[in-house]
Amino acid sequence: MTNSTMTNPALNVLLDDVVSMVTTVDQTINQLMAVKSALLATASRIADDEPFESVDSREMAQRAVATELGAALRVSDRTIEAHMGAAARLVELFPATAVSFGAGQISQAHVRVTMDAGEQIEDAEKRARFEAIVVARAETESPNRLRPFAKQVAEKFRARSFTERHREARERRATWVKGCDDGMAELVVYGPSVIIHGMHDRATQMAFAVKRANAKAAKAAGGSAPEETADDFADERTLNQLRVDLLADLVLTGVPTGHETEDGLLGEIRAHVDITVPVLTLTDADELASPAHLEGVGPVDPATARILTGNVAGFDRILTDPVSGMVLGADRYRPSAEMRRYLRARDRRCRFPGCRLLARLCDDDHTIDHALGGATTLTNLADFCRRHHVTKHNTPWQVRQLGGGVLEWTSPTGRNYIDRPPGIATHVTFDDVEDRMPVNAPF
């Protein structure tokens, strides 16, 4: 392991000062943004008081104030009006979030994530309980990690079950075409997230297979086939371009043509889906069963989860305790290393603070280097994306296991960051956060 400080003490002190100053500036920016939000909420209340003559509706009063601000700020009054509405809802519906925002503990992005998930909760008391849980997490997590957590917590307080809402939404599945410039168009597909993400994942795997096959052919042509050159096999298409071409093949011909690989037809490739299923969801047939969780996406209706769990052989099944959120086990129909199955189930994503790259796309890293005697055990392994794996081994960053999959990262300047696996951190009891709920918001 490398040292946790730089070899040049002066540079280490300078970096420590820079990190401290940036942290302070960021907190100050958050506080100023909160002040601006509070002022916009005040502007909205002024509009509700209808102080202008000849204004005969709330909508026109809001517009009058928005145009005043928009002209002064050189911003579209439509944009200002939307911001005024959001600011007013923040103060009225999410007072604890406003408090944390005003203290600079969370950013505007955290606020947006919290409101997007919480505004679907109609009951004020339940929304307050949701908010207390999510704000506690927001103060220690990045917005991109907070989003799936907030969605999961919100599901517990929704008046209508996920199954009922999903059934109605599924009836609206559709495709439509949007014309674009230069002879182009967009094909939009709206449907169940499991299907849509599975389609995208399969196309991505096919694209990589095409790239690998062409690269292998180009290498062979360069060394053993004079009549053919590597350029004949070169495929300069981007991943996005390949996905479009392959999807067109599938839709227009039924199977992809002209892209056979040594490992078999691309048609044999199947989408990989990571889905977390609460234990009771597998046995409860009623509509109130808890939804499953599609990794990196969000909730999945229980009926779909049962079908995937029972019939599909190409994904890891992760079983969790419905009360504690702890991972109970993981299994896979196809042969796979038991430790990797467990790590994927436990970690779900890269374990560097703030990173959300899916665990199945990460490296299995020895916390204590294997070359230095580190054992290949679950207590010495964690999933890191390639970027943060390289960072760990080639910079002063250090990490150690605290037990139960909890990691402690130490930065080059000596700051400590705790990262808990989602499998043990998605459940928070109301008692844990009851004392965090503010009596009155400051705005």
Coordinates of C-alpha atoms in Angstrom, one line a residue:
M1 CA 0.0 0.0 0.0
T2 CA 1.2 3.5 -0.7
N3 CA 1.5 6.2 2.0
S4 CA -1.5 8.3 2.8
T5 CA 0.5 11.5 2.4
M6 CA 2.5 12.9 -0.5
T7 CA 6.3 12.7 -0.5
N8 CA 6.5 16.5 -0.6
P9 CA 5.2 17.8 2.7
A10 CA 4.8 21.3 1.3
L11 CA 2.6 20.1 -1.5
N12 CA 0.5 18.0 0.9
V13 CA -0.1 21.1 3.1
L14 CA -1.1 23.1 0.0
L15 CA -3.5 20.4 -1.2
D16 CA -5.0 20.2 2.2
D17 CA -5.6 24.0 2.2
V18 CA -7.1 23.8 -1.3
V19 CA -9.5 21.0 -0.3
S20 CA -10.6 23.0 2.8
M21 CA -11.1 26.2 0.8
V22 CA -13.1 24.4 -2.0
T23 CA -15.3 22.7 0.6
T24 CA -15.9 26.1 2.3
V25 CA -16.7 27.8 -1.0
D26 CA -19.1 25.0 -2.0
Q27 CA -20.9 25.3 1.2
T28 CA -21.2 29.0 0.8
I29 CA -22.5 28.6 -2.7
N30 CA -25.2 26.2 -1.4
Q31 CA -26.2 28.7 1.2
L32 CA -26.4 31.5 -1.4
M33 CA -28.5 29.3 -3.6
A34 CA -30.8 28.6 -0.7
V35 CA -31.1 32.3 0.0
K36 CA -32.1 32.8 -3.7
S37 CA -34.6 30.0 -3.4
A38 CA -36.1 31.6 -0.3
L39 CA -36.4 34.9 -2.1
L40 CA -38.1 33.3 -5.1
A41 CA -40.5 31.7 -2.6
T42 CA -41.2 35.1 -1.2
A43 CA -41.8 36.4 -4.6
S44 CA -44.4 33.7 -5.2
R45 CA -46.2 34.6 -1.9
I46 CA -46.2 38.3 -3.0
A47 CA -47.9 37.2 -6.2
D48 CA -50.5 35.3 -4.2
D49 CA -51.3 38.5 -2.4
E50 CA -52.2 40.0 -5.7
P51 CA -50.7 43.5 -5.1
F52 CA -51.2 44.6 -8.7
E53 CA -54.2 46.4 -10.1
S54 CA -56.1 44.7 -13.0
V55 CA -54.8 41.2 -12.1
D56 CA -57.8 38.9 -11.8
S57 CA -56.2 35.5 -11.3
R58 CA -53.4 33.8 -9.4
E59 CA -51.8 32.7 -12.7
M60 CA -51.6 36.2 -14.0
A61 CA -50.3 37.5 -10.6
Q62 CA -47.5 34.9 -10.7
R63 CA -46.7 35.8 -14.3
A64 CA -46.6 39.5 -13.5
V65 CA -44.0 38.9 -10.7
A66 CA -42.0 36.5 -12.9
T67 CA -41.8 38.9 -15.7
E68 CA -40.5 41.6 -13.3
L69 CA -37.8 39.3 -12.1
G70 CA -37.0 37.9 -15.5
A71 CA -36.5 41.4 -17.0
A72 CA -34.2 42.3 -14.1
L73 CA -32.1 39.1 -14.4
R74 CA -32.2 38.9 -18.2
V75 CA -33.8 35.4 -17.9
S76 CA -36.9 34.0 -19.5
D77 CA -40.0 34.8 -17.3
R78 CA -41.2 31.2 -17.9
T79 CA -38.0 29.9 -16.3
I80 CA -38.4 32.3 -13.4
E81 CA -42.0 31.3 -12.9
A82 CA -41.0 27.6 -12.8
H83 CA -38.3 28.4 -10.2
M84 CA -40.7 30.4 -8.1
G85 CA -43.1 27.5 -8.1
A86 CA -40.4 25.0 -7.1
A87 CA -39.1 27.4 -4.4
A88 CA -42.6 27.8 -2.9
R89 CA -43.1 24.0 -2.9
L90 CA -39.8 23.5 -1.2
V91 CA -40.7 25.8 1.7
E92 CA -44.2 24.5 2.0
L93 CA -43.8 20.8 1.5
F94 CA -40.1 20.1 2.4
P95 CA -39.1 22.3 5.4
A96 CA -36.4 20.0 6.6
T97 CA -34.8 20.0 3.2
A98 CA -34.9 23.8 3.2
V99 CA -33.2 23.9 6.6
S100 CA -30.3 21.7 5.4
F101 CA -30.1 23.6 2.1
G102 CA -29.9 26.9 4.0
A103 CA -27.1 25.6 6.2
G104 CA -25.2 24.6 3.1
Q105 CA -25.2 20.9 4.0
I106 CA -26.8 19.9 0.7
S107 CA -26.8 21.3 -2.8
Q108 CA -29.5 22.3 -5.1
A109 CA -29.1 18.9 -6.9
H110 CA -29.9 17.1 -3.6
V111 CA -32.9 19.3 -3.2
R112 CA -34.2 18.5 -6.7
V113 CA -33.7 14.7 -6.1
T114 CA -35.6 14.9 -2.8
M115 CA -38.5 16.9 -4.2
D116 CA -38.8 14.7 -7.4
A117 CA -39.3 11.6 -5.2
G118 CA -41.2 13.2 -2.3
E119 CA -43.8 15.2 -4.3
Q120 CA -45.5 12.0 -5.2
I121 CA -46.4 11.4 -1.5
E122 CA -49.7 13.2 -0.9
D123 CA -50.1 12.7 2.9
A124 CA -48.2 15.4 4.8
E125 CA -47.2 13.3 7.7
K126 CA -45.8 10.5 5.6
R127 CA -44.0 13.1 3.4
A128 CA -42.4 14.5 6.5
R129 CA -41.2 11.0 7.6
F130 CA -39.9 10.4 4.1
E131 CA -38.1 13.8 4.1
A132 CA -36.4 13.1 7.5
I133 CA -34.9 9.8 6.2
V134 CA -33.8 11.2 2.9
V135 CA -32.3 14.5 4.2
A136 CA -30.2 12.4 6.6
R137 CA -28.8 10.5 3.7
A138 CA -28.4 13.6 1.5
E139 CA -26.0 15.2 3.9
T140 CA -23.6 12.2 3.4
E141 CA -24.1 11.1 -0.2
S142 CA -23.8 12.5 -3.7
P143 CA -27.0 13.3 -5.6
N144 CA -26.6 10.4 -8.0
R145 CA -26.4 7.9 -5.2
L146 CA -29.3 9.7 -3.3
R147 CA -31.7 9.3 -6.3
P148 CA -32.3 5.5 -6.2
F149 CA -32.4 5.6 -2.4
A150 CA -35.0 8.4 -2.4
K151 CA -37.1 6.6 -4.9
Q152 CA -37.1 3.4 -2.8
V153 CA -38.0 5.2 0.4
A154 CA -40.8 7.1 -1.3
E155 CA -42.3 3.9 -2.4
K156 CA -43.0 3.0 1.2
F157 CA -45.2 6.0 1.7
R158 CA -47.1 6.2 -1.6
A159 CA -50.9 5.9 -1.3
R160 CA -51.3 3.5 -4.3
S161 CA -49.2 0.4 -4.7
F162 CA -46.4 0.2 -7.2
T163 CA -48.1 -2.7 -8.9
E164 CA -51.3 -0.7 -9.5
R165 CA -49.4 2.3 -10.8
H166 CA -47.2 0.1 -13.0
R167 CA -50.2 -1.7 -14.5
E168 CA -51.8 1.6 -15.5
A169 CA -48.5 3.0 -16.9
R170 CA -47.9 -0.2 -18.8
E171 CA -51.1 0.4 -20.7
R172 CA -49.6 3.6 -22.1
R173 CA -46.6 1.8 -23.7
A174 CA -46.0 3.2 -27.1
T175 CA -43.5 4.1 -29.8
W176 CA -43.4 7.3 -31.8
V177 CA -41.2 9.0 -34.3
K178 CA -39.9 12.6 -34.0
G179 CA -38.6 14.1 -37.2
C180 CA -35.2 15.8 -37.0
D181 CA -33.0 17.9 -39.4
D182 CA -30.7 16.6 -42.1
G183 CA -32.9 13.7 -43.0
M184 CA -32.7 12.1 -39.5
A185 CA -35.4 11.0 -37.1
E186 CA -35.8 9.7 -33.5
L187 CA -37.6 6.5 -32.7
V188 CA -38.9 6.7 -29.1
V189 CA -39.9 3.5 -27.3
Y190 CA -41.9 3.9 -24.0
G191 CA -42.4 0.8 -22.0
P192 CA -41.5 -1.2 -18.9
S193 CA -38.0 -0.3 -17.7
V194 CA -36.9 -4.0 -17.5
I195 CA -37.7 -4.4 -21.2
I196 CA -36.2 -1.1 -22.4
H197 CA -33.0 -1.5 -20.4
G198 CA -32.7 -5.1 -21.4
M199 CA -33.0 -4.0 -25.1
H200 CA -30.3 -1.4 -24.6
D201 CA -28.0 -3.8 -22.7
R202 CA -28.3 -6.5 -25.4
A203 CA -27.5 -4.0 -28.2
T204 CA -24.5 -2.9 -26.2
Q205 CA -23.2 -6.4 -25.8
M206 CA -23.7 -7.0 -29.5
A207 CA -21.8 -3.8 -30.3
F208 CA -18.8 -4.9 -28.2
A209 CA -18.9 -8.4 -29.9
V210 CA -18.7 -6.8 -33.3
K211 CA -15.8 -4.6 -32.3
R212 CA -13.9 -7.6 -30.8
A213 CA -14.5 -9.8 -33.9
N214 CA -13.4 -7.1 -36.3
A215 CA -10.3 -6.3 -34.2
K216 CA -9.3 -10.0 -34.2
A217 CA -9.9 -10.2 -38.0
A218 CA -7.8 -7.1 -38.6
K219 CA -4.9 -8.5 -36.5
A220 CA -5.0 -11.8 -38.4
A221 CA -5.1 -10.0 -41.8
G222 CA -2.1 -8.0 -40.9
G223 CA 0.0 -11.0 -40.2
S224 CA -1.1 -13.9 -42.4
A225 CA -3.3 -12.8 -45.3
P226 CA -1.4 -10.6 -47.8
E227 CA -4.4 -10.3 -50.1
E228 CA -6.4 -8.8 -47.2
T229 CA -5.3 -5.8 -45.1
A230 CA -6.2 -4.7 -41.6
D231 CA -8.2 -1.8 -43.1
D232 CA -10.6 -4.3 -44.7
F233 CA -11.7 -5.3 -41.2
A234 CA -11.5 -1.9 -39.5
D235 CA -14.7 -0.8 -37.9
E236 CA -14.6 2.8 -37.0
R237 CA -18.2 3.0 -35.9
T238 CA -18.8 4.3 -32.3
L239 CA -20.7 2.3 -29.7
N240 CA -23.8 4.5 -30.3
Q241 CA -23.6 4.0 -34.1
L242 CA -23.2 0.2 -33.7
R243 CA -26.2 0.0 -31.3
V244 CA -28.4 1.8 -33.8
D245 CA -27.2 -0.4 -36.7
L246 CA -27.7 -3.6 -34.8
L247 CA -31.2 -2.6 -33.5
A248 CA -32.1 -1.8 -37.1
D249 CA -31.0 -5.3 -38.1
L250 CA -33.0 -6.8 -35.4
V251 CA -36.2 -4.9 -36.1
L252 CA -36.1 -5.0 -39.8
T253 CA -34.8 -8.6 -40.4
G254 CA -35.6 -10.4 -37.1
V255 CA -32.0 -11.3 -36.4
P256 CA -28.7 -9.4 -36.9
T257 CA -27.1 -10.3 -40.2
G258 CA -23.5 -10.1 -41.4
H259 CA -22.0 -9.8 -37.9
E260 CA -21.2 -13.4 -37.0
T261 CA -18.4 -14.0 -34.5
E262 CA -16.2 -17.0 -33.7
D263 CA -18.1 -17.4 -30.5
G264 CA -21.5 -17.8 -32.2
L265 CA -24.2 -15.6 -33.7
L266 CA -25.0 -12.3 -32.0
G267 CA -28.5 -13.5 -31.8
E268 CA -27.5 -15.7 -28.9
I269 CA -26.5 -12.8 -26.8
R270 CA -29.1 -12.0 -24.0
A271 CA -29.5 -8.9 -21.9
H272 CA -28.0 -8.9 -18.4
V273 CA -30.4 -7.7 -15.7
D274 CA -29.5 -7.2 -12.0
I275 CA -32.7 -7.2 -10.0
T276 CA -33.0 -7.1 -6.2
V277 CA -36.1 -8.9 -4.9
P278 CA -37.4 -8.7 -1.3
V279 CA -38.0 -12.2 0.0
L280 CA -41.7 -11.7 0.6
T281 CA -42.3 -10.4 -2.9
L282 CA -41.5 -13.9 -4.2
T283 CA -44.3 -15.4 -2.1
D284 CA -46.9 -12.6 -1.8
A285 CA -49.3 -12.6 -4.7
D286 CA -51.3 -9.6 -3.6
E287 CA -50.9 -6.2 -5.1
L288 CA -49.4 -4.7 -1.9
A289 CA -46.2 -6.7 -2.3
S290 CA -43.1 -4.6 -2.2
P291 CA -41.6 -3.8 -5.6
A292 CA -38.2 -5.3 -6.7
H293 CA -35.4 -3.0 -7.6
L294 CA -33.7 -3.0 -11.0
E295 CA -30.1 -2.0 -10.4
G296 CA -29.2 1.5 -11.6
V297 CA -32.8 2.1 -12.7
G298 CA -35.5 1.9 -10.0
P299 CA -38.5 -0.1 -8.9
V300 CA -39.9 -3.1 -10.8
D301 CA -43.4 -4.5 -10.3
P302 CA -43.5 -7.7 -8.3
A303 CA -45.1 -9.8 -11.1
T304 CA -42.2 -9.0 -13.4
A305 CA -39.7 -9.7 -10.7
R306 CA -41.3 -13.2 -10.1
I307 CA -41.1 -14.0 -13.7
L308 CA -37.5 -12.9 -14.1
T309 CA -36.5 -14.7 -10.9
G310 CA -38.2 -18.0 -11.9
N311 CA -37.4 -18.2 -15.6
V312 CA -34.4 -16.2 -16.7
A313 CA -31.0 -17.8 -16.4
G314 CA -28.8 -14.8 -17.3
F315 CA -28.8 -12.6 -14.2
D316 CA -27.9 -12.6 -10.5
R317 CA -30.8 -13.0 -8.1
I318 CA -30.3 -11.0 -4.9
L319 CA -32.6 -11.8 -2.0
T320 CA -32.9 -9.1 0.7
D321 CA -34.6 -9.0 4.1
P322 CA -37.8 -6.9 3.8
V323 CA -37.2 -5.3 7.2
S324 CA -33.4 -4.6 7.6
G325 CA -32.5 -4.4 3.9
M326 CA -29.6 -6.9 4.5
V327 CA -28.6 -9.1 1.7
L328 CA -29.6 -12.7 2.6
G329 CA -28.0 -14.4 -0.4
A330 CA -27.4 -14.5 -4.1
D331 CA -27.6 -17.3 -6.6
R332 CA -27.2 -17.8 -10.3
Y333 CA -28.3 -20.5 -12.6
R334 CA -25.2 -20.5 -14.8
P335 CA -21.9 -21.5 -13.1
S336 CA -20.3 -18.4 -11.5
A337 CA -17.7 -17.8 -8.7
E338 CA -19.5 -17.7 -5.4
M339 CA -17.5 -14.8 -4.1
R340 CA -18.2 -12.6 -7.1
R341 CA -21.9 -13.3 -6.8
Y342 CA -21.9 -12.2 -3.2
L343 CA -19.8 -9.1 -3.8
R344 CA -22.1 -8.0 -6.6
A345 CA -25.1 -8.5 -4.4
R346 CA -23.5 -6.6 -1.5
D347 CA -21.7 -3.8 -3.3
R348 CA -24.0 -3.2 -6.3
R349 CA -21.8 -0.4 -7.5
C350 CA -18.2 0.9 -7.2
R351 CA -17.4 1.4 -3.6
F352 CA -15.5 4.7 -4.0
P353 CA -17.5 7.6 -2.4
G354 CA -19.8 9.1 -4.9
C355 CA -19.3 6.6 -7.7
R356 CA -22.3 4.6 -9.0
L357 CA -20.8 2.4 -11.8
L358 CA -22.6 -1.0 -11.5
A359 CA -20.6 -3.7 -9.6
R360 CA -20.8 -6.1 -12.6
L361 CA -18.7 -3.6 -14.6
C362 CA -16.2 -3.2 -11.8
D363 CA -12.9 -4.9 -10.8
D364 CA -12.8 -7.2 -7.7
D365 CA -10.1 -5.5 -5.6
H366 CA -8.1 -6.9 -2.7
T367 CA -8.1 -4.2 0.0
I368 CA -4.8 -5.5 1.2
D369 CA -2.9 -6.3 -2.0
H370 CA -2.6 -9.9 -2.8
A371 CA 1.0 -9.4 -3.6
L372 CA 1.6 -8.2 -0.1
G373 CA -0.2 -11.2 1.5
G374 CA -3.8 -10.0 1.3
A375 CA -6.2 -13.0 1.5
T376 CA -8.8 -13.7 -1.2
T377 CA -11.7 -13.5 1.3
L378 CA -15.0 -11.5 1.4
T379 CA -13.5 -9.4 4.2
N380 CA -10.7 -8.3 2.0
L381 CA -12.5 -7.8 -1.3
A382 CA -14.6 -4.9 -2.7
D383 CA -15.8 -3.7 -6.1
F384 CA -14.1 -0.7 -7.7
C385 CA -14.5 0.7 -11.1
R386 CA -11.3 0.8 -13.2
R387 CA -10.8 4.5 -12.6
H388 CA -11.0 4.2 -8.8
H389 CA -9.1 0.9 -8.8
V390 CA -6.2 2.6 -10.5
T391 CA -6.6 5.6 -8.2
K392 CA -6.3 3.4 -5.1
H393 CA -3.1 1.7 -6.3
N394 CA -1.3 4.7 -7.8
T395 CA -2.2 7.6 -5.5
P396 CA -1.9 8.2 -1.8
W397 CA -5.6 7.2 -1.3
Q398 CA -6.0 4.4 1.2
V399 CA -8.9 2.1 2.1
R400 CA -9.5 -0.3 4.9
Q401 CA -12.4 -2.7 5.8
L402 CA -14.3 -1.9 8.9
G403 CA -16.4 -5.1 8.9
G404 CA -19.7 -5.9 7.3
G405 CA -18.6 -4.6 4.0
V406 CA -18.2 -1.0 5.4
L407 CA -15.1 0.8 3.9
E408 CA -13.1 3.7 5.3
W409 CA -11.3 5.7 2.7
T410 CA -8.5 8.1 3.7
S411 CA -7.6 10.9 1.3
P412 CA -4.1 12.2 0.6
T413 CA -4.8 15.0 3.1
G414 CA -5.9 12.7 5.8
R415 CA -9.7 13.1 5.5
N416 CA -11.8 10.0 6.2
Y417 CA -14.9 9.0 4.2
I418 CA -17.1 6.1 5.1
D419 CA -18.8 4.1 2.4
R420 CA -21.5 1.6 3.3
P421 CA -22.7 -1.1 0.9
P422 CA -26.3 -0.3 -0.3
G423 CA -27.4 -3.8 0.8
I424 CA -27.1 -2.7 4.5
A425 CA -27.8 1.0 4.2
T426 CA -31.1 1.3 2.3
H427 CA -33.3 0.8 5.5
V428 CA -33.5 3.6 8.1
T429 CA -35.9 3.4 11.0
F430 CA -38.1 6.4 11.7
D431 CA -36.8 6.5 15.3
D432 CA -33.2 7.1 13.9
V433 CA -34.3 10.3 12.3
E434 CA -37.2 11.5 14.3
D435 CA -35.1 14.0 16.2
R436 CA -33.8 15.5 12.9
M437 CA -37.3 16.7 11.9
P438 CA -37.4 20.5 12.3
V439 CA -40.3 22.1 14.1
N440 CA -40.2 25.2 11.9
A441 CA -38.3 26.1 8.7
P442 CA -36.2 29.3 8.7
F443 CA -37.8 30.6 5.5

